[in-house]
Tab-separated table of C-alpha atoms in Angstrom:
chain	number	residue	atom	x	y	z
A	121	MET	CA	10.806	171.571	51.326
A	122	PRO	CA	14.349	170.940	50.076
A	123	ILE	CA	15.090	167.830	47.984
A	124	TRP	CA	17.391	166.260	50.570
A	125	GLN	CA	14.561	166.218	53.128
A	126	ILE	CA	12.228	164.511	50.629
A	127	ILE	CA	14.881	161.854	49.874
A	128	LEU	CA	15.531	161.354	53.594
A	129	LEU	CA	11.796	161.066	54.333
A	130	ALA	CA	11.261	158.612	51.447
A	131	SER	CA	14.210	156.423	52.495
A	132	ALA	CA	12.993	156.437	56.129
A	133	LEU	CA	9.532	155.404	54.933
A	134	VAL	CA	10.968	152.541	52.816
A	135	PHE	CA	13.132	151.424	55.746
A	136	ALA	CA	10.105	151.483	58.067
A	137	LEU	CA	8.001	149.424	55.627
A	138	ILE	CA	10.774	146.833	55.187
A	139	SER	CA	11.267	146.624	58.970
A	140	ILE	CA	7.525	146.127	59.583
A	141	PHE	CA	7.325	143.478	56.843
A	142	LEU	CA	10.308	141.542	58.283
A	143	TRP	CA	8.915	141.827	61.813
A	144	ILE	CA	5.510	140.391	60.781
A	145	TRP	CA	7.170	137.646	58.689
A	146	ASN	CA	9.397	136.662	61.637
A	147	ILE	CA	6.394	136.442	64.006
A	148	LEU	CA	4.450	134.269	61.561
A	149	ARG	CA	7.476	132.041	61.011
A	150	ALA	CA	7.982	131.635	64.772
A	151	LYS	CA	4.303	130.651	65.205
A	152	LYS	CA	4.641	128.082	62.448
A	153	LEU	CA	7.767	126.612	64.026
A	154	ARG	CA	6.078	126.436	67.438
A	155	THR	CA	3.022	124.617	66.090
A	156	GLU	CA	4.749	122.284	63.609
A	157	GLY	CA	8.046	121.850	65.390
A	158	PHE	CA	11.480	122.492	63.960
A	159	VAL	CA	11.463	119.234	62.014
A	160	ASN	CA	8.928	118.283	59.398
A	161	LYS	CA	6.744	115.686	61.138
A	162	LYS	CA	5.649	114.124	57.866
A	163	THR	CA	9.101	112.639	57.358
A	164	ILE	CA	9.317	111.315	60.921
A	165	THR	CA	5.904	109.753	61.407
A	166	LYS	CA	5.243	107.669	58.369
A	167	LYS	CA	2.751	104.854	58.481
A	168	ILE	CA	4.306	101.441	58.257
A	169	LYS	CA	2.005	98.565	57.437
A	170	ILE	CA	2.818	95.176	58.902
A	171	PRO	CA	2.538	92.477	56.185
A	172	PHE	CA	1.231	89.797	58.580
A	173	LYS	CA	-1.322	89.442	61.345
A	174	LEU	CA	0.141	90.036	64.783
A	175	ASP	CA	-1.914	87.301	66.409
A	176	LYS	CA	-0.480	84.723	63.966
A	177	PHE	CA	3.021	85.978	64.772
A	178	ILE	CA	2.427	85.661	68.514
A	179	SER	CA	0.827	82.231	68.176
A	180	ALA	CA	3.840	81.061	66.113
A	181	LEU	CA	6.015	82.137	69.048
A	182	GLY	CA	3.960	79.959	71.387
A	183	GLY	CA	1.452	82.533	72.572
A	184	ILE	CA	1.753	85.647	74.690
A	185	ASP	CA	2.534	83.511	77.772
A	186	ASN	CA	5.706	82.272	76.077
A	187	ILE	CA	7.159	85.744	75.356
A	188	ALA	CA	9.050	87.459	78.172
A	189	ASN	CA	10.119	90.657	76.406
A	190	THR	CA	11.030	92.110	73.003
A	191	SER	CA	13.601	94.666	71.941
A	192	VAL	CA	14.657	96.154	68.619
A	193	VAL	CA	18.025	96.700	66.981
A	194	ASP	CA	17.725	98.416	63.593
A	195	THR	CA	15.510	96.084	61.541
A	196	LYS	CA	15.720	93.079	63.871
A	197	ILE	CA	13.390	92.164	66.703
A	198	LYS	CA	14.907	90.251	69.604
A	199	ILE	CA	12.364	88.134	71.473
A	200	GLU	CA	13.046	86.531	74.849
A	201	ILE	CA	11.319	83.141	74.791
A	202	LEU	CA	10.414	81.156	77.902
A	203	SER	CA	10.001	77.718	76.267
A	204	TYR	CA	11.345	76.726	72.838
A	205	GLU	CA	9.062	73.668	72.707
A	206	LYS	CA	6.047	75.950	72.163
A	207	VAL	CA	7.622	77.863	69.243
A	208	ASN	CA	6.478	76.785	65.764
A	209	PHE	CA	9.478	77.571	63.537
A	210	ASN	CA	7.707	76.480	60.337
A	211	ARG	CA	4.994	79.089	60.901
A	212	LEU	CA	7.656	81.698	61.775
A	213	LYS	CA	9.406	81.017	58.459
A	214	LYS	CA	6.136	81.596	56.566
A	215	ILE	CA	5.734	85.044	58.141
A	216	ASN	CA	7.337	87.823	56.110
A	217	ASN	CA	10.934	87.916	57.412
A	218	THR	CA	14.437	87.910	56.042
A	219	GLY	CA	15.983	85.599	58.603
A	220	ILE	CA	15.655	83.892	61.974
A	221	VAL	CA	18.534	83.441	64.424
A	222	VAL	CA	17.996	81.175	67.418
A	223	GLN	CA	20.189	81.817	70.447
A	224	SER	CA	20.249	80.291	73.921
A	225	ASP	CA	17.710	82.616	75.536
A	226	ASN	CA	16.133	84.502	72.638
A	227	ILE	CA	15.113	84.476	68.994
A	228	THR	CA	16.174	87.264	66.646
A	229	ILE	CA	13.977	87.795	63.593
A	230	VAL	CA	14.918	90.166	60.778
A	231	LEU	CA	11.660	91.898	59.871
A	232	GLY	CA	12.690	95.128	58.182
A	233	ASP	CA	11.340	98.633	58.738
A	234	TYR	CA	8.357	97.446	60.740
A	235	ALA	CA	10.405	95.645	63.441
A	236	ASN	CA	10.088	98.589	65.837
A	237	LYS	CA	6.312	98.753	65.435
A	238	VAL	CA	5.946	94.992	65.960
A	239	SER	CA	8.111	95.154	69.093
A	240	ILE	CA	6.043	97.983	70.576
A	241	MET	CA	2.793	96.165	69.834
A	242	VAL	CA	4.019	92.856	71.300
A	243	ASN	CA	5.346	94.574	74.440
A	244	ASP	CA	1.999	96.353	74.845
A	245	MET	CA	0.193	93.020	74.557
A	246	ILE	CA	2.551	91.473	77.131
A	247	ASN	CA	1.874	94.363	79.521
A	248	LEU	CA	-1.880	94.074	79.015
A	249	HIS	CA	-1.704	90.326	79.574
A	250	ASN	CA	0.316	90.771	82.770
A	251	VAL	CA	-2.106	93.414	84.074
A	252	SER	CA	-5.097	91.159	83.393
A	253	LEU	CA	-3.366	88.246	85.164
A	254	THR	CA	-2.595	90.479	88.145
A	255	THR	CA	-6.207	91.643	88.427
A	256	ILE	CA	-7.490	88.070	88.158
A	257	LYS	CA	-5.107	86.890	90.892
A	258	SER	CA	-5.993	89.824	93.169
A	259	SER	CA	-9.729	89.195	92.681
A	260	GLU	CA	-9.245	85.522	93.587
A	261	ILE	CA	-7.614	86.529	96.868
A	262	VAL	CA	-10.633	88.586	97.963
């Protein structure tokens, strides 16, 4: 066998091995991206601990009956209050916050990184409370 055929066969073999290696690596990488997602989830879903008890926060706002809705803007939670007479501002000041702004129809509290989590939890409690009230009222009708 001439030398040029040996060189051609060896280079074809090296090319085939590199192609197979890259093909397998690409398949494994695609599987990893499908299972983990394109973004590292560890950086997105970090646990944030709330430095106060949620029930004390809600009771300082006058109870779950006194809260209409909550929303979040950055690190602030905006709470729609039904009656300001029920709100205990001294207890709200003792809860870990950076500031409280009282407006005509809502209270804005600067909580920090955990404002979003608090808002979600309070809204869930409002929804649960409304569902339980609806079931009680419908059972009274029957």
